[in-house]
Amino acid sequence: MSLPDPVRQARIDLTAALRSAARLGLNEGVCNHFSLELPGAPDQFLINPQGLHWSEITPEDLMIVNERGVVIEGRHRVEPTAFFIHGRIHLGKRKKCVLHTHMPYATALTLIDGGELDVFANQNAMRFYGRIGYDRDYGGVALDNAEGDRICDALGTNDVVFMQHHGVIVCGDNVAHAFDDLYYLERSCMVQLLAQNTGRPLKRVPEPMVAEVARQIEGERQQSVLHFEALKRLLDRHEPGWRGGHR
């Protein structure tokens, strides 16, 4: 049996993430971007093009660009902010998968003065213990390298960054892990805001237990893969043709 083409698989995985995000309501218009390091070419990455809704993207629609903003391959245009955010993170932090959204509950936290995800109050949020950075400044739409570099600095060595007045970025070693984190980040923000809306104080878990739960969840990363494979099966069932044609 021939081995699967890693670039083709990367295209399918990133398409699955984009389409699944749209099904879950994590997208916003035709804005925001998901990117993935191109297998065998660490200075290049796949990214969704400008102007296409995430629900209509196929693997062939994805663009290949390098970290300097040069289009290597693709039949569409790429939005400038994609380079200044994703390019800088791929270049500066060597992250393989970078997911940027304005998903509603996570973004709502960025509107609150000093707003943070309370990783001590919710089991799902505990996976993010020690993994979140906060960009407390706002410099408008990301249309220059300085804005991207500031976001990189706020990300630091973390996998998640909340961007004040803007949205969030989630990074991972592969699409399945990053998307699973993106999903649970939004769920965690949602239940926290619902709980805070009662006006009652949150009951917090002691830090040693939170750290242990974070280790437990990280040790069960196969669950992230199973989640992502399930999402692909749902796409096969409800959106036939999403895998496109072979190149």
PDB file of C-alpha atoms in Angstrom:
ATOM      1  CA  MET A   1       0.000   0.000   0.000  1.00  0.00           C
ATOM      2  CA  SER A   2       1.243   3.475  -0.822  1.00  0.00           C
ATOM      3  CA  LEU A   3       1.729   5.914   2.014  1.00  0.00           C
ATOM      4  CA  PRO A   4      -0.594   8.935   2.117  1.00  0.00           C
ATOM      5  CA  ASP A   5       0.747  12.179   0.687  1.00  0.00           C
ATOM      6  CA  PRO A   6       1.596  14.285   3.788  1.00  0.00           C
ATOM      7  CA  VAL A   7       0.830  17.574   2.022  1.00  0.00           C
ATOM      8  CA  ARG A   8      -2.522  16.268   0.818  1.00  0.00           C
ATOM      9  CA  GLN A   9      -3.296  15.066   4.352  1.00  0.00           C
ATOM     10  CA  ALA A  10      -2.349  18.460   5.758  1.00  0.00           C
ATOM     11  CA  ARG A  11      -4.742  20.120   3.314  1.00  0.00           C
ATOM     12  CA  ILE A  12      -7.548  17.764   4.345  1.00  0.00           C
ATOM     13  CA  ASP A  13      -6.900  18.293   8.058  1.00  0.00           C
ATOM     14  CA  LEU A  14      -6.870  22.078   7.813  1.00  0.00           C
ATOM     15  CA  THR A  15     -10.027  22.026   5.685  1.00  0.00           C
ATOM     16  CA  ALA A  16     -11.718  19.802   8.272  1.00  0.00           C
ATOM     17  CA  ALA A  17     -10.800  22.277  11.008  1.00  0.00           C
ATOM     18  CA  LEU A  18     -12.168  25.246   9.058  1.00  0.00           C
ATOM     19  CA  ARG A  19     -15.410  23.497   8.114  1.00  0.00           C
ATOM     20  CA  SER A  20     -15.931  22.130  11.623  1.00  0.00           C
ATOM     21  CA  ALA A  21     -15.324  25.566  13.133  1.00  0.00           C
ATOM     22  CA  ALA A  22     -18.041  26.957  10.864  1.00  0.00           C
ATOM     23  CA  ARG A  23     -20.439  24.184  11.914  1.00  0.00           C
ATOM     24  CA  LEU A  24     -19.762  25.045  15.559  1.00  0.00           C
ATOM     25  CA  GLY A  25     -20.226  28.794  15.083  1.00  0.00           C
ATOM     26  CA  LEU A  26     -16.596  29.657  15.831  1.00  0.00           C
ATOM     27  CA  ASN A  27     -16.132  31.617  12.589  1.00  0.00           C
ATOM     28  CA  GLU A  28     -16.988  35.215  11.761  1.00  0.00           C
ATOM     29  CA  GLY A  29     -17.988  36.221   8.235  1.00  0.00           C
ATOM     30  CA  VAL A  30     -15.088  35.493   5.887  1.00  0.00           C
ATOM     31  CA  CYS A  31     -12.561  36.769   8.426  1.00  0.00           C
ATOM     32  CA  ASN A  32      -9.951  35.021  10.615  1.00  0.00           C
ATOM     33  CA  HIS A  33      -7.473  32.352   9.607  1.00  0.00           C
ATOM     34  CA  PHE A  34      -6.215  28.863  10.339  1.00  0.00           C
ATOM     35  CA  SER A  35      -2.686  27.989   9.259  1.00  0.00           C
ATOM     36  CA  LEU A  36      -0.525  24.869   9.268  1.00  0.00           C
ATOM     37  CA  GLU A  37       3.166  24.366   8.619  1.00  0.00           C
ATOM     38  CA  LEU A  38       3.663  22.671   5.262  1.00  0.00           C
ATOM     39  CA  PRO A  39       5.114  19.161   5.711  1.00  0.00           C
ATOM     40  CA  GLY A  40       8.724  19.116   4.591  1.00  0.00           C
ATOM     41  CA  ALA A  41       8.933  22.904   4.296  1.00  0.00           C
ATOM     42  CA  PRO A  42       9.081  24.561   7.745  1.00  0.00           C
ATOM     43  CA  ASP A  43       9.389  28.037   6.217  1.00  0.00           C
ATOM     44  CA  GLN A  44       6.030  27.684   4.431  1.00  0.00           C
ATOM     45  CA  PHE A  45       2.477  27.192   5.647  1.00  0.00           C
ATOM     46  CA  LEU A  46      -1.029  26.463   4.412  1.00  0.00           C
ATOM     47  CA  ILE A  47      -3.677  29.103   5.110  1.00  0.00           C
ATOM     48  CA  ASN A  48      -7.268  29.759   4.096  1.00  0.00           C
ATOM     49  CA  PRO A  49      -7.720  32.379   1.361  1.00  0.00           C
ATOM     50  CA  GLN A  50      -9.381  35.748   1.464  1.00  0.00           C
ATOM     51  CA  GLY A  51     -13.087  35.960   0.693  1.00  0.00           C
ATOM     52  CA  LEU A  52     -14.184  32.341   1.105  1.00  0.00           C
ATOM     53  CA  HIS A  53     -16.548  31.291   3.870  1.00  0.00           C
ATOM     54  CA  TRP A  54     -15.067  28.507   5.958  1.00  0.00           C
ATOM     55  CA  SER A  55     -18.032  26.264   5.163  1.00  0.00           C
ATOM     56  CA  GLU A  56     -17.218  26.274   1.427  1.00  0.00           C
ATOM     57  CA  ILE A  57     -13.459  25.724   1.548  1.00  0.00           C
ATOM     58  CA  THR A  58     -11.968  22.592  -0.002  1.00  0.00           C
ATOM     59  CA  PRO A  59      -8.361  21.367   0.263  1.00  0.00           C
ATOM     60  CA  GLU A  60      -7.581  22.828  -3.160  1.00  0.00           C
ATOM     61  CA  ASP A  61      -8.602  26.307  -1.992  1.00  0.00           C
ATOM     62  CA  LEU A  62      -5.882  26.493   0.647  1.00  0.00           C
ATOM     63  CA  MET A  63      -2.945  28.731  -0.144  1.00  0.00           C
ATOM     64  CA  ILE A  64       0.738  28.019   0.393  1.00  0.00           C
ATOM     65  CA  VAL A  65       2.687  31.056   1.587  1.00  0.00           C
ATOM     66  CA  ASN A  66       6.009  31.619   3.261  1.00  0.00           C
ATOM     67  CA  GLU A  67       6.720  33.477   6.487  1.00  0.00           C
ATOM     68  CA  ARG A  68       7.685  36.618   4.565  1.00  0.00           C
ATOM     69  CA  GLY A  69       4.233  36.881   2.984  1.00  0.00           C
ATOM     70  CA  VAL A  70       5.069  35.547  -0.476  1.00  0.00           C
ATOM     71  CA  VAL A  71       2.420  33.363  -2.114  1.00  0.00           C
ATOM     72  CA  ILE A  72       4.044  30.118  -3.242  1.00  0.00           C
ATOM     73  CA  GLU A  73       0.973  28.330  -4.577  1.00  0.00           C
ATOM     74  CA  GLY A  74      -2.761  28.904  -4.799  1.00  0.00           C
ATOM     75  CA  ARG A  75      -5.580  30.260  -6.933  1.00  0.00           C
ATOM     76  CA  HIS A  76      -6.858  32.927  -4.525  1.00  0.00           C
ATOM     77  CA  ARG A  77      -5.650  35.953  -2.606  1.00  0.00           C
ATOM     78  CA  VAL A  78      -4.478  36.014   1.006  1.00  0.00           C
ATOM     79  CA  GLU A  79      -5.656  38.672   3.447  1.00  0.00           C
ATOM     80  CA  PRO A  80      -2.764  40.874   4.673  1.00  0.00           C
ATOM     81  CA  THR A  81      -3.563  40.315   8.363  1.00  0.00           C
ATOM     82  CA  ALA A  82      -2.916  36.610   7.817  1.00  0.00           C
ATOM     83  CA  PHE A  83       0.749  37.349   7.180  1.00  0.00           C
ATOM     84  CA  PHE A  84       1.201  39.793  10.010  1.00  0.00           C
ATOM     85  CA  ILE A  85      -0.355  37.468  12.606  1.00  0.00           C
ATOM     86  CA  HIS A  86       0.276  33.937  11.370  1.00  0.00           C
ATOM     87  CA  GLY A  87       3.544  34.582   9.595  1.00  0.00           C
ATOM     88  CA  ARG A  88       5.083  36.204  12.653  1.00  0.00           C
ATOM     89  CA  ILE A  89       3.985  33.363  14.944  1.00  0.00           C
ATOM     90  CA  HIS A  90       5.214  30.651  12.589  1.00  0.00           C
ATOM     91  CA  LEU A  91       8.502  32.507  12.173  1.00  0.00           C
ATOM     92  CA  GLY A  92       8.986  33.728  15.728  1.00  0.00           C
ATOM     93  CA  LYS A  93       7.581  30.825  17.749  1.00  0.00           C
ATOM     94  CA  ARG A  94       7.969  27.887  15.343  1.00  0.00           C
ATOM     95  CA  LYS A  95       4.378  26.853  15.983  1.00  0.00           C
ATOM     96  CA  LYS A  96       3.123  24.240  13.523  1.00  0.00           C
ATOM     97  CA  CYS A  97      -0.600  25.004  13.685  1.00  0.00           C
ATOM     98  CA  VAL A  98      -2.023  28.463  14.425  1.00  0.00           C
ATOM     99  CA  LEU A  99      -5.782  29.015  14.791  1.00  0.00           C
ATOM    100  CA  HIS A 100      -7.131  32.568  15.104  1.00  0.00           C
ATOM    101  CA  THR A 101     -10.808  33.286  15.749  1.00  0.00           C
ATOM    102  CA  HIS A 102     -13.164  35.902  17.103  1.00  0.00           C
ATOM    103  CA  MET A 103     -15.351  33.172  18.623  1.00  0.00           C
ATOM    104  CA  PRO A 104     -17.956  34.845  20.825  1.00  0.00           C
ATOM    105  CA  TYR A 105     -17.420  33.667  24.390  1.00  0.00           C
ATOM    106  CA  ALA A 106     -13.622  33.776  24.307  1.00  0.00           C
ATOM    107  CA  THR A 107     -13.733  37.183  22.630  1.00  0.00           C
ATOM    108  CA  ALA A 108     -16.190  38.393  25.268  1.00  0.00           C
ATOM    109  CA  LEU A 109     -13.517  37.814  27.913  1.00  0.00           C
ATOM    110  CA  THR A 110     -11.139  40.065  25.962  1.00  0.00           C
ATOM    111  CA  LEU A 111     -13.607  42.949  26.303  1.00  0.00           C
ATOM    112  CA  ILE A 112     -13.481  42.872  30.100  1.00  0.00           C
ATOM    113  CA  ASP A 113     -10.851  44.984  31.837  1.00  0.00           C
ATOM    114  CA  GLY A 114      -8.429  42.403  33.217  1.00  0.00           C
ATOM    115  CA  GLY A 115     -10.586  39.564  31.895  1.00  0.00           C
ATOM    116  CA  GLU A 116      -9.019  36.110  32.116  1.00  0.00           C
ATOM    117  CA  LEU A 117     -10.054  32.498  31.800  1.00  0.00           C
ATOM    118  CA  ASP A 118     -10.234  31.124  35.349  1.00  0.00           C
ATOM    119  CA  VAL A 119      -8.398  27.823  34.992  1.00  0.00           C
ATOM    120  CA  PHE A 120      -9.083  27.078  38.674  1.00  0.00           C
ATOM    121  CA  ALA A 121     -12.877  26.875  38.369  1.00  0.00           C
ATOM    122  CA  ASN A 122     -13.768  24.518  35.516  1.00  0.00           C
ATOM    123  CA  GLN A 123     -12.357  21.086  34.656  1.00  0.00           C
ATOM    124  CA  ASN A 124     -12.277  21.842  30.924  1.00  0.00           C
ATOM    125  CA  ALA A 125     -10.361  25.059  31.588  1.00  0.00           C
ATOM    126  CA  MET A 126      -7.771  23.222  33.687  1.00  0.00           C
ATOM    127  CA  ARG A 127      -6.134  21.889  30.523  1.00  0.00           C
ATOM    128  CA  PHE A 128      -4.951  25.462  29.918  1.00  0.00           C
ATOM    129  CA  TYR A 129      -3.169  25.794  33.268  1.00  0.00           C
ATOM    130  CA  GLY A 130       0.189  27.477  32.580  1.00  0.00           C
ATOM    131  CA  ARG A 131      -0.522  27.696  28.838  1.00  0.00           C
ATOM    132  CA  ILE A 132      -2.166  31.119  28.382  1.00  0.00           C
ATOM    133  CA  GLY A 133      -0.712  34.527  27.583  1.00  0.00           C
ATOM    134  CA  TYR A 134      -2.569  37.850  27.508  1.00  0.00           C
ATOM    135  CA  ASP A 135      -2.021  40.723  25.078  1.00  0.00           C
ATOM    136  CA  ARG A 136      -3.302  43.687  27.106  1.00  0.00           C
ATOM    137  CA  ASP A 137      -2.711  46.280  24.385  1.00  0.00           C
ATOM    138  CA  TYR A 138      -4.730  46.966  21.264  1.00  0.00           C
ATOM    139  CA  GLY A 139      -3.171  48.402  18.137  1.00  0.00           C
ATOM    140  CA  GLY A 140      -6.041  48.195  15.674  1.00  0.00           C
ATOM    141  CA  VAL A 141      -6.268  45.786  12.759  1.00  0.00           C
ATOM    142  CA  ALA A 142      -3.055  43.777  12.423  1.00  0.00           C
ATOM    143  CA  LEU A 143      -1.592  45.350   9.290  1.00  0.00           C
ATOM    144  CA  ASP A 144       2.112  45.486  10.125  1.00  0.00           C
ATOM    145  CA  ASN A 145       4.870  43.328  11.567  1.00  0.00           C
ATOM    146  CA  ALA A 146       4.983  45.354  14.778  1.00  0.00           C
ATOM    147  CA  GLU A 147       1.450  44.255  15.637  1.00  0.00           C
ATOM    148  CA  GLY A 148       2.316  40.634  14.888  1.00  0.00           C
ATOM    149  CA  ASP A 149       5.505  40.844  16.934  1.00  0.00           C
ATOM    150  CA  ARG A 150       3.627  42.274  19.927  1.00  0.00           C
ATOM    151  CA  ILE A 151       1.149  39.395  19.760  1.00  0.00           C
ATOM    152  CA  CYS A 152       4.098  36.975  19.583  1.00  0.00           C
ATOM    153  CA  ASP A 153       5.623  38.545  22.676  1.00  0.00           C
ATOM    154  CA  ALA A 154       2.329  38.166  24.541  1.00  0.00           C
ATOM    155  CA  LEU A 155       2.077  34.530  23.443  1.00  0.00           C
ATOM    156  CA  GLY A 156       5.559  33.841  24.782  1.00  0.00           C
ATOM    157  CA  THR A 157       6.090  30.111  25.363  1.00  0.00           C
ATOM    158  CA  ASN A 158       2.351  29.502  25.716  1.00  0.00           C
ATOM    159  CA  ASP A 159      -0.103  27.838  23.354  1.00  0.00           C
ATOM    160  CA  VAL A 160      -2.963  30.326  23.769  1.00  0.00           C
ATOM    161  CA  VAL A 161      -3.113  34.108  23.733  1.00  0.00           C
ATOM    162  CA  PHE A 162      -6.131  36.299  24.498  1.00  0.00           C
ATOM    163  CA  MET A 163      -5.919  39.529  22.484  1.00  0.00           C
ATOM    164  CA  GLN A 164      -7.565  42.534  24.165  1.00  0.00           C
ATOM    165  CA  HIS A 165     -10.635  43.823  22.271  1.00  0.00           C
ATOM    166  CA  HIS A 166      -9.920  41.324  19.495  1.00  0.00           C
ATOM    167  CA  GLY A 167     -10.073  37.542  19.873  1.00  0.00           C
ATOM    168  CA  VAL A 168      -7.865  34.544  20.566  1.00  0.00           C
ATOM    169  CA  ILE A 169      -5.094  32.477  19.036  1.00  0.00           C
ATOM    170  CA  VAL A 170      -4.584  28.791  19.783  1.00  0.00           C
ATOM    171  CA  CYS A 171      -1.423  26.972  18.690  1.00  0.00           C
ATOM    172  CA  GLY A 172      -0.543  23.297  18.590  1.00  0.00           C
ATOM    173  CA  ASP A 173       1.818  20.655  17.267  1.00  0.00           C
ATOM    174  CA  ASN A 174      -0.866  19.396  14.881  1.00  0.00           C
ATOM    175  CA  VAL A 175      -4.373  20.275  13.743  1.00  0.00           C
ATOM    176  CA  ALA A 176      -6.169  17.743  15.952  1.00  0.00           C
ATOM    177  CA  HIS A 177      -4.566  18.990  19.169  1.00  0.00           C
ATOM    178  CA  ALA A 178      -4.979  22.668  18.277  1.00  0.00           C
ATOM    179  CA  PHE A 179      -8.607  22.286  17.222  1.00  0.00           C
ATOM    180  CA  ASP A 180      -9.502  20.299  20.328  1.00  0.00           C
ATOM    181  CA  ASP A 181      -7.997  23.071  22.445  1.00  0.00           C
ATOM    182  CA  LEU A 182      -9.862  25.716  20.443  1.00  0.00           C
ATOM    183  CA  TYR A 183     -13.146  23.883  21.016  1.00  0.00           C
ATOM    184  CA  TYR A 184     -12.611  23.466  24.751  1.00  0.00           C
ATOM    185  CA  LEU A 185     -11.348  27.030  25.119  1.00  0.00           C
ATOM    186  CA  GLU A 186     -14.645  28.366  23.804  1.00  0.00           C
ATOM    187  CA  ARG A 187     -16.641  25.939  25.966  1.00  0.00           C
ATOM    188  CA  SER A 188     -14.637  26.968  29.024  1.00  0.00           C
ATOM    189  CA  CYS A 189     -15.190  30.661  28.380  1.00  0.00           C
ATOM    190  CA  MET A 190     -18.902  30.023  27.819  1.00  0.00           C
ATOM    191  CA  VAL A 191     -19.533  28.205  31.100  1.00  0.00           C
ATOM    192  CA  GLN A 192     -17.402  30.701  33.045  1.00  0.00           C
ATOM    193  CA  LEU A 193     -19.438  33.633  31.732  1.00  0.00           C
ATOM    194  CA  LEU A 194     -22.674  31.768  32.448  1.00  0.00           C
ATOM    195  CA  ALA A 195     -21.531  31.077  36.003  1.00  0.00           C
ATOM    196  CA  GLN A 196     -20.383  34.673  36.538  1.00  0.00           C
ATOM    197  CA  ASN A 197     -23.732  35.885  35.238  1.00  0.00           C
ATOM    198  CA  THR A 198     -25.364  34.431  38.367  1.00  0.00           C
ATOM    199  CA  GLY A 199     -23.583  37.075  40.416  1.00  0.00           C
ATOM    200  CA  ARG A 200     -22.228  34.403  42.747  1.00  0.00           C
ATOM    201  CA  PRO A 201     -18.471  33.934  43.312  1.00  0.00           C
ATOM    202  CA  LEU A 202     -16.760  31.062  41.525  1.00  0.00           C
ATOM    203  CA  LYS A 203     -15.666  28.153  43.722  1.00  0.00           C
ATOM    204  CA  ARG A 204     -12.035  27.517  42.833  1.00  0.00           C
ATOM    205  CA  VAL A 205     -10.010  24.309  42.962  1.00  0.00           C
ATOM    206  CA  PRO A 206      -6.632  24.255  44.775  1.00  0.00           C
ATOM    207  CA  GLU A 207      -3.664  24.749  42.446  1.00  0.00           C
ATOM    208  CA  PRO A 208      -2.018  21.323  43.031  1.00  0.00           C
ATOM    209  CA  MET A 209      -5.196  19.594  41.859  1.00  0.00           C
ATOM    210  CA  VAL A 210      -5.505  21.907  38.856  1.00  0.00           C
ATOM    211  CA  ALA A 211      -1.905  21.141  37.855  1.00  0.00           C
ATOM    212  CA  GLU A 212      -2.595  17.421  38.181  1.00  0.00           C
ATOM    213  CA  VAL A 213      -5.723  17.627  36.029  1.00  0.00           C
ATOM    214  CA  ALA A 214      -3.751  19.543  33.383  1.00  0.00           C
ATOM    215  CA  ARG A 215      -1.180  16.735  33.344  1.00  0.00           C
ATOM    216  CA  GLN A 216      -3.914  14.106  33.119  1.00  0.00           C
ATOM    217  CA  ILE A 217      -5.582  15.782  30.139  1.00  0.00           C
ATOM    218  CA  GLU A 218      -2.265  16.293  28.355  1.00  0.00           C
ATOM    219  CA  GLY A 219      -1.552  12.592  28.880  1.00  0.00           C
ATOM    220  CA  GLU A 220      -4.805  11.666  27.129  1.00  0.00           C
ATOM    221  CA  ARG A 221      -4.135  13.494  23.870  1.00  0.00           C
ATOM    222  CA  GLN A 222      -5.483  10.523  21.894  1.00  0.00           C
ATOM    223  CA  GLN A 223      -8.879  11.908  22.881  1.00  0.00           C
ATOM    224  CA  SER A 224      -8.104  14.992  20.790  1.00  0.00           C
ATOM    225  CA  VAL A 225      -7.377  12.786  17.771  1.00  0.00           C
ATOM    226  CA  LEU A 226     -10.592  10.797  18.302  1.00  0.00           C
ATOM    227  CA  HIS A 227     -12.564  14.060  18.534  1.00  0.00           C
ATOM    228  CA  PHE A 228     -11.081  15.337  15.283  1.00  0.00           C
ATOM    229  CA  GLU A 229     -11.710  12.052  13.462  1.00  0.00           C
ATOM    230  CA  ALA A 230     -15.334  12.162  14.646  1.00  0.00           C
ATOM    231  CA  LEU A 231     -15.669  15.671  13.218  1.00  0.00           C
ATOM    232  CA  LYS A 232     -14.380  14.403   9.864  1.00  0.00           C
ATOM    233  CA  ARG A 233     -17.009  11.650   9.879  1.00  0.00           C
ATOM    234  CA  LEU A 234     -19.694  14.271  10.485  1.00  0.00           C
ATOM    235  CA  LEU A 235     -18.378  16.250   7.525  1.00  0.00           C
ATOM    236  CA  ASP A 236     -18.444  13.112   5.356  1.00  0.00           C
ATOM    237  CA  ARG A 237     -22.069  12.586   6.348  1.00  0.00           C
ATOM    238  CA  HIS A 238     -23.386  16.134   6.127  1.00  0.00           C
ATOM    239  CA  GLU A 239     -21.062  17.889   3.667  1.00  0.00           C
ATOM    240  CA  PRO A 240     -20.097  15.354   0.983  1.00  0.00           C
ATOM    241  CA  GLY A 241     -17.428  16.713  -1.321  1.00  0.00           C
ATOM    242  CA  TRP A 242     -15.627  18.657   1.389  1.00  0.00           C
ATOM    243  CA  ARG A 243     -12.450  16.619   0.766  1.00  0.00           C
ATOM    244  CA  GLY A 244     -12.254  17.935  -2.792  1.00  0.00           C
ATOM    245  CA  GLY A 245     -10.388  16.127  -5.536  1.00  0.00           C
ATOM    246  CA  HIS A 246      -6.876  14.717  -5.629  1.00  0.00           C
ATOM    247  CA  ARG A 247      -4.219  17.063  -6.896  1.00  0.00           C
TER     248      ARG A 247
END
